[in-house]
Coordinates of C-alpha atoms and ligand atoms in Angstrom, one line a residue:
M1 CA -13.2 102.1 -82.7
A2 CA -10.4 100.3 -80.9
N3 CA -10.6 99.3 -77.3
N4 CA -8.0 99.3 -74.5
R5 CA -6.8 102.8 -75.0
L6 CA -6.5 104.1 -71.5
I7 CA -4.2 107.1 -71.2
A8 CA -3.0 108.0 -67.6
I9 CA -2.5 111.7 -67.2
L10 CA 0.0 112.7 -64.5
P11 CA 0.2 116.5 -64.6
G12 CA 2.6 116.9 -61.7
D13 CA 4.1 120.2 -60.6
G14 CA 5.0 123.7 -61.8
I15 CA 4.0 124.2 -65.4
G16 CA 3.1 120.4 -65.7
P17 CA -0.7 120.9 -65.2
E18 CA -0.8 123.9 -67.6
V19 CA 1.0 122.1 -70.5
T20 CA -0.8 118.7 -69.9
E21 CA -4.1 120.6 -70.0
Q22 CA -3.4 121.6 -73.6
A23 CA -2.2 118.1 -74.5
V24 CA -5.4 116.6 -73.1
R25 CA -7.4 119.1 -75.3
V26 CA -5.4 117.7 -78.3
I27 CA -6.3 114.1 -77.3
E28 CA -10.0 115.1 -76.9
C29 CA -9.9 116.8 -80.3
I30 CA -8.4 113.7 -81.9
N31 CA -11.1 111.6 -80.2
A32 CA -13.9 113.9 -81.5
T33 CA -12.6 114.1 -85.1
H34 CA -11.2 110.6 -85.6
D35 CA -13.3 108.4 -83.3
T36 CA -10.2 107.0 -81.7
G37 CA -11.8 106.2 -78.3
F38 CA -9.0 107.2 -76.0
E39 CA -10.0 107.1 -72.4
I40 CA -8.3 109.6 -70.0
K41 CA -7.8 109.2 -66.3
T42 CA -5.8 111.6 -64.1
E43 CA -3.9 111.2 -60.8
P44 CA -1.3 113.4 -59.0
V45 CA 2.4 112.8 -59.1
G46 CA 5.5 114.4 -57.6
G47 CA 5.1 117.3 -55.2
A48 CA 1.4 117.5 -55.9
A49 CA 1.0 113.9 -54.8
Y50 CA 3.2 114.4 -51.8
D51 CA 1.0 117.3 -50.6
I52 CA -2.1 115.1 -50.7
H53 CA -0.8 111.6 -49.9
G54 CA 2.5 112.2 -48.2
T55 CA 4.4 110.4 -51.0
P56 CA 5.4 111.5 -54.5
L57 CA 4.2 108.2 -56.0
P58 CA 1.0 107.0 -54.2
D59 CA -0.6 103.7 -54.9
C60 CA -3.5 105.3 -56.8
T61 CA -1.0 106.9 -59.2
L62 CA 1.1 103.8 -59.6
D63 CA -2.0 101.6 -60.1
L64 CA -3.3 103.9 -62.8
A65 CA 0.1 104.0 -64.5
K66 CA 0.2 100.1 -64.4
S67 CA -3.2 99.7 -65.8
A68 CA -2.9 102.3 -68.5
D69 CA -1.7 101.6 -72.0
A70 CA 0.3 104.9 -72.0
I71 CA 1.1 107.6 -69.6
L72 CA 1.5 111.3 -70.2
L73 CA 3.5 113.1 -67.5
G74 CA 3.9 116.8 -67.2
A75 CA 6.8 117.6 -64.9
V76 CA 7.7 117.1 -61.3
G77 CA 9.6 119.1 -58.7
G78 CA 10.0 122.6 -57.4
P79 CA 11.6 124.6 -54.6
K80 CA 8.6 123.8 -52.3
W81 CA 9.8 120.2 -51.9
E82 CA 13.6 120.6 -52.1
A83 CA 14.1 120.3 -48.3
I84 CA 12.1 117.1 -47.8
Q85 CA 13.9 113.7 -47.3
R86 CA 15.4 112.2 -50.4
Q87 CA 12.9 109.3 -50.6
H88 CA 9.9 111.7 -50.7
R89 CA 11.3 114.1 -53.2
P90 CA 9.2 114.6 -56.4
E91 CA 12.0 113.2 -58.6
R92 CA 11.6 109.8 -56.8
A93 CA 8.3 109.4 -58.5
L94 CA 9.9 109.5 -61.9
L95 CA 12.5 106.9 -60.9
G96 CA 9.8 104.8 -59.3
L97 CA 7.6 104.8 -62.4
R98 CA 10.5 104.0 -64.7
S99 CA 11.6 101.1 -62.6
A100 CA 8.1 99.7 -61.7
L101 CA 7.0 99.8 -65.3
E102 CA 10.4 98.7 -66.7
L103 CA 10.6 101.6 -69.0
F104 CA 14.2 100.8 -70.0
S105 CA 14.3 102.6 -73.4
N106 CA 14.2 106.3 -73.2
L107 CA 14.0 108.2 -76.6
R108 CA 15.0 111.8 -76.6
P109 CA 14.9 113.4 -80.0
A110 CA 16.7 116.7 -80.6
V111 CA 15.2 118.2 -83.6
L112 CA 15.6 121.8 -84.8
F113 CA 12.5 123.3 -86.2
P114 CA 13.6 125.5 -89.2
E115 CA 11.3 128.3 -88.0
L116 CA 13.3 128.4 -84.7
A117 CA 16.9 128.2 -86.0
A118 CA 17.6 131.6 -84.5
A119 CA 16.9 130.3 -81.0
S120 CA 20.0 128.1 -80.9
T121 CA 23.1 129.5 -79.4
L122 CA 25.1 127.8 -82.1
K123 CA 25.6 129.2 -85.6
P124 CA 22.7 128.3 -88.0
E125 CA 25.0 126.4 -90.4
V126 CA 26.1 124.1 -87.5
V127 CA 22.5 123.3 -86.4
S128 CA 20.2 123.8 -89.3
G129 CA 18.5 120.6 -90.2
L130 CA 19.6 118.9 -86.9
D131 CA 17.7 115.7 -86.2
I132 CA 19.3 113.4 -83.6
M133 CA 17.7 110.6 -81.6
I134 CA 19.3 109.8 -78.2
V135 CA 18.4 106.4 -76.8
R136 CA 19.2 106.4 -73.1
E137 CA 19.1 103.2 -71.0
L138 CA 16.7 104.2 -68.2
T139 CA 16.3 101.5 -65.6
G140 CA 19.9 100.4 -64.9
G141 CA 23.4 101.7 -64.4
I142 CA 24.5 103.9 -61.6
Y143 CA 21.0 105.3 -61.0
F144 CA 19.8 101.9 -59.7
G145 CA 22.9 99.9 -58.9
G146 CA 23.8 98.7 -55.4
P147 CA 25.4 98.9 -53.0
R148 CA 24.8 102.6 -52.5
G149 CA 24.8 104.9 -49.6
I150 CA 26.7 107.2 -47.2
E151 CA 28.5 105.5 -44.3
G152 CA 30.8 106.2 -41.5
E153 CA 31.5 109.0 -38.9
T154 CA 31.3 112.6 -39.8
G155 CA 34.7 113.8 -41.1
S156 CA 35.5 110.3 -42.5
R157 CA 32.3 109.3 -44.1
K158 CA 32.2 107.8 -47.5
G159 CA 29.5 108.0 -50.2
F160 CA 29.2 105.4 -52.8
N161 CA 27.2 104.2 -55.8
T162 CA 27.5 101.2 -58.1
L163 CA 27.7 101.4 -61.9
V164 CA 26.5 98.0 -63.1
Y165 CA 25.1 96.6 -66.3
T166 CA 24.3 93.0 -67.1
E167 CA 24.5 91.6 -70.6
P168 CA 20.7 91.2 -71.0
E169 CA 20.3 94.9 -70.0
I170 CA 22.8 96.0 -72.6
E171 CA 21.3 93.7 -75.3
R172 CA 17.8 95.0 -74.9
I173 CA 18.7 98.7 -75.1
A174 CA 21.0 97.9 -78.1
H175 CA 18.2 96.2 -79.9
S176 CA 16.0 99.1 -79.2
A177 CA 18.6 101.6 -80.6
F178 CA 19.4 99.5 -83.7
K179 CA 15.7 99.2 -84.5
I180 CA 15.3 103.0 -84.3
A181 CA 18.4 103.4 -86.5
M182 CA 16.9 101.1 -89.1
Q183 CA 13.9 103.5 -89.3
R184 CA 16.2 106.5 -89.7
N185 CA 19.5 107.1 -91.4
K186 CA 21.0 103.8 -90.2
R187 CA 23.9 105.3 -88.3
L188 CA 24.3 104.4 -84.6
C189 CA 26.9 105.8 -82.3
S190 CA 27.3 104.0 -78.9
V191 CA 28.7 106.3 -76.2
D192 CA 30.7 104.9 -73.4
K193 CA 33.9 105.3 -71.3
A194 CA 35.6 102.1 -72.3
N195 CA 39.1 103.6 -71.9
V196 CA 38.5 103.7 -68.1
L197 CA 35.5 101.5 -67.1
E198 CA 35.2 97.8 -67.2
V199 CA 31.4 98.1 -67.4
S200 CA 31.9 100.2 -70.6
E201 CA 34.2 97.6 -72.0
L202 CA 31.4 95.0 -71.6
W203 CA 28.9 97.6 -73.0
R204 CA 31.0 98.1 -76.1
E205 CA 31.5 94.4 -76.7
V206 CA 27.8 93.5 -76.3
V207 CA 26.6 96.4 -78.5
S208 CA 29.0 95.3 -81.2
A209 CA 27.8 91.7 -81.0
I210 CA 24.1 92.8 -81.3
G211 CA 25.2 94.9 -84.3
Q212 CA 25.9 91.7 -86.2
S213 CA 22.1 91.3 -86.5
Y214 CA 21.8 94.7 -88.1
P215 CA 24.4 94.7 -90.9
E216 CA 22.7 97.7 -92.6
V217 CA 23.4 99.9 -89.6
E218 CA 26.8 101.6 -89.5
L219 CA 27.9 101.3 -85.8
S220 CA 30.5 103.6 -84.3
H221 CA 31.7 104.0 -80.7
M222 CA 32.7 107.2 -78.9
Y223 CA 34.0 108.1 -75.5
V224 CA 31.5 110.2 -73.6
D225 CA 33.8 113.2 -73.2
N226 CA 34.5 113.3 -76.9
A227 CA 30.8 112.8 -77.7
C228 CA 30.0 115.9 -75.7
M229 CA 32.6 117.9 -77.6
Q230 CA 31.4 116.6 -80.9
L231 CA 27.8 117.5 -80.1
V232 CA 28.7 121.1 -79.8
R233 CA 31.3 121.1 -82.5
A234 CA 29.5 119.2 -85.3
P235 CA 26.2 117.8 -84.1
K236 CA 24.9 116.8 -87.5
Q237 CA 27.4 114.0 -87.7
F238 CA 25.0 112.0 -85.4
D239 CA 21.9 110.1 -86.3
V240 CA 21.1 107.8 -83.4
I241 CA 23.1 107.8 -80.1
V242 CA 22.8 104.9 -77.6
T243 CA 24.2 105.2 -74.1
T244 CA 23.8 104.4 -70.4
N245 CA 21.5 106.0 -67.9
M246 CA 23.8 108.6 -66.5
F247 CA 25.7 109.4 -69.7
G248 CA 22.3 109.7 -71.4
D249 CA 21.1 112.1 -68.8
I250 CA 24.0 114.4 -69.4
V251 CA 24.3 114.0 -73.2
S252 CA 20.6 114.6 -73.8
D253 CA 20.6 117.9 -71.9
A254 CA 23.5 119.1 -74.1
A255 CA 21.7 117.9 -77.2
S256 CA 18.4 119.5 -76.3
M257 CA 20.1 122.9 -76.0
L258 CA 21.4 122.7 -79.5
T259 CA 17.9 123.2 -80.7
G260 CA 17.7 126.4 -78.5
S261 CA 14.2 125.5 -77.4
I262 CA 13.9 122.9 -74.8
G263 CA 10.2 123.9 -74.6
M264 CA 9.7 122.0 -77.9
L265 CA 11.2 118.6 -77.2
P266 CA 9.1 115.5 -76.4
S267 CA 10.4 112.2 -75.0
A268 CA 9.2 108.6 -74.7
S269 CA 10.2 105.9 -72.2
L270 CA 9.2 102.4 -73.4
N271 CA 9.1 98.9 -72.0
S272 CA 9.4 95.7 -74.1
Q273 CA 5.7 95.6 -74.8
G274 CA 5.6 99.1 -76.3
K275 CA 3.9 100.6 -73.3
G276 CA 5.2 104.0 -72.7
M277 CA 5.5 107.0 -70.5
Y278 CA 5.6 110.2 -72.5
E279 CA 6.8 113.6 -71.2
P280 CA 8.2 116.9 -72.3
V281 CA 12.0 117.1 -71.8
H282 CA 11.7 120.5 -70.0
G283 CA 11.2 120.5 -66.2
S284 CA 8.5 122.0 -64.0
A285 CA 9.8 125.6 -64.5
P286 CA 8.5 126.9 -61.2
D287 CA 9.6 130.4 -62.0
I288 CA 6.9 130.7 -64.7
A289 CA 4.3 128.3 -63.3
G290 CA 0.7 129.5 -63.0
Q291 CA 1.2 132.4 -65.4
G292 CA -0.3 130.7 -68.5
I293 CA 2.8 131.5 -70.6
A294 CA 4.5 128.1 -70.7
N295 CA 5.1 126.4 -74.1
P296 CA 2.7 123.4 -74.4
L297 CA 4.3 122.1 -77.7
A298 CA 6.8 119.6 -76.1
T299 CA 3.8 118.0 -74.3
I300 CA 1.6 118.1 -77.4
L301 CA 4.5 116.5 -79.4
S302 CA 4.8 113.9 -76.7
V303 CA 1.2 112.9 -77.5
A304 CA 2.3 112.5 -81.1
M305 CA 5.1 110.2 -80.0
M306 CA 2.6 108.3 -77.9
L307 CA 0.3 107.8 -80.9
R308 CA 3.2 106.6 -83.0
S309 CA 5.0 104.3 -80.5
T310 CA 2.2 102.9 -78.3
F311 CA -0.9 103.1 -80.4
E312 CA 0.6 102.6 -83.8
E313 CA -1.4 105.6 -85.2
S314 CA 1.4 107.2 -87.3
D315 CA -1.0 109.1 -89.4
L316 CA -2.5 110.9 -86.4
A317 CA 0.9 111.5 -85.0
A318 CA 2.0 113.1 -88.2
K319 CA -1.2 115.2 -88.2
I320 CA -0.3 116.6 -84.8
E321 CA 3.3 117.3 -85.8
S322 CA 2.2 119.1 -88.9
A323 CA -0.3 121.1 -87.0
V324 CA 2.6 122.2 -84.7
R325 CA 4.8 123.1 -87.6
S326 CA 2.0 125.0 -89.2
A327 CA 1.3 127.0 -86.0
L328 CA 5.0 127.9 -85.9
A329 CA 5.1 128.7 -89.6
D330 CA 2.2 131.1 -89.0
G331 CA 4.3 132.9 -86.5
L332 CA 2.8 131.7 -83.2
R333 CA 5.3 131.8 -80.5
T334 CA 5.2 131.3 -76.7
A335 CA 7.5 133.5 -74.6
D336 CA 10.4 130.9 -74.6
I337 CA 10.7 130.9 -78.4
V338 CA 9.7 134.5 -79.2
S339 CA 12.2 136.7 -81.1
E340 CA 12.6 140.4 -80.7
G341 CA 9.8 142.4 -82.1
E342 CA 7.4 139.4 -82.0
T343 CA 4.4 139.1 -79.6
A344 CA 4.2 136.0 -77.4
V345 CA 1.0 134.0 -77.2
S346 CA -0.3 132.2 -74.1
T347 CA -0.2 128.5 -73.3
Q348 CA -3.9 128.3 -74.1
A349 CA -3.6 130.3 -77.4
M350 CA -0.9 127.9 -78.6
G351 CA -3.1 125.0 -77.7
D352 CA -6.0 126.6 -79.6
A353 CA -3.7 127.1 -82.6
V354 CA -2.7 123.5 -82.8
I355 CA -6.2 122.2 -82.3
E356 CA -7.6 124.5 -85.1
R357 CA -5.0 123.1 -87.4
I358 CA -5.8 119.5 -86.5
G359 CA -9.5 120.0 -86.9
Ligands
IPM401 C1 15.8 113.5 -66.6 C2 16.0 114.1 -65.2 C3 15.9 113.0 -64.2 C4 17.0 112.0 -64.4 C5 15.9 113.5 -62.7 C6 14.8 114.5 -62.5 C7 15.7 112.3 -61.8 O1 17.1 114.8 -65.1 O2 14.8 112.9 -66.8 O3 16.7 113.7 -67.4 O4 18.1 112.3 -63.9 O5 16.8 111.1 -65.1
MG402 MG1 18.2 115.0 -67.0

C-alpha cells in the first residue's frame, strides 16, 4: 500500500456537496477493493467557508490544500454571496487556490459520450466521436496581471487590467500542452490574438520555439475569434488546444457545450510537480441544489483524472471511466441528460450505479 496519498475534499457550495459526496464514495470503494490507502480530509471553501470563517479561502482550507497530494473541489458560488465585496466572493477562493498552489496547467477535456449524442445542440455528424483537450494557462494573463483597478472621479473613472505573459510562463504551459498532444493524436492548435496583441505575438513565437522539441506534434496557430467559429463549425478538426487564461475560459465553455452535457465534464489543474486540483466543469447550480438530482458523473470522472495525473493509477482511472460508460450504456440518466420518455435517477442512485460497476 502506497503512502502519502492525502486527498483534500473541498465540497463548496450549491450542488458541490452532493456531487462530491458521491465521488468520495467512489474513492472509498476504490480503497476497499484495491487497498489504495487514500486518506480523505474535508474543509469548506467558497460561500460555505465565508459563512463560517468570513472568508472564502480560510487558512484551514488553504493549509489542507497545500499539504494534500490532490484536491477534489465541488463548486463555489451562488446568489447568496453575490452582493458581498469582491475580495470575499466565493470565486476568489478558486483564484486563490490556483495561484497559491501554482496550478498553471488547466486541462479541460470535451468528450462526447456516444450514448449522449442526442444531448448536443449540434448535428450528430458534427459532434459524434468528439474528443478535444483544452489546455488553459491558469495562473497568469489578464486574470492576475497588474496594474489593475478602477480609478478617478465618478463620471470620468477608468477601469483597467493588464494582460501580461513572460517567456517562462508561456514555455511551461507550452511544454504541458505538447506533452499531452504526444499522448493523443499529436496535433496541437495554439489559440491567440497575434494580429492585434503584442503579448500574443510573443506567445506565438515562444510556443513555436518549444515546438522544435516536439517534432512529432503538428503545431498550428489560430486567432481566438476564428477558433470559436471553428469549434461550432467543425469541432472534430481539433485534438489539443493550448491558450491563455482568459481565452481558455471562454473557449472551454463553448467546447463543453458541444457535448451537450456539461454535467459530464471533469477538469484538472496541475502544478509542475503533478499535484493537482480536480473539479467538475459545471458550476454550483444553485437552482437545483439540495434536491438530490444533480449529475455526479463530472466529479466522479474528476476522480479518474486525479488517479491518472497525480497518483499514476491509470488502470484504476480506466476502471472508473468504464464504470461510468457502463452505467450510461445501461440507460441510467440524471435529470440533465435524460431524453424524453426516460426516467431520471437521483444523484445517489447514479453514484450507486457507478460503485456497483467498479466493485
Ligand atoms: C472557470 C470559471 C472561473 C474562471 C471563475 C468562477 C473565476 O469561470 O473556472 O472557468 O473564470 O476561471
Ligand atoms: Mg469559466
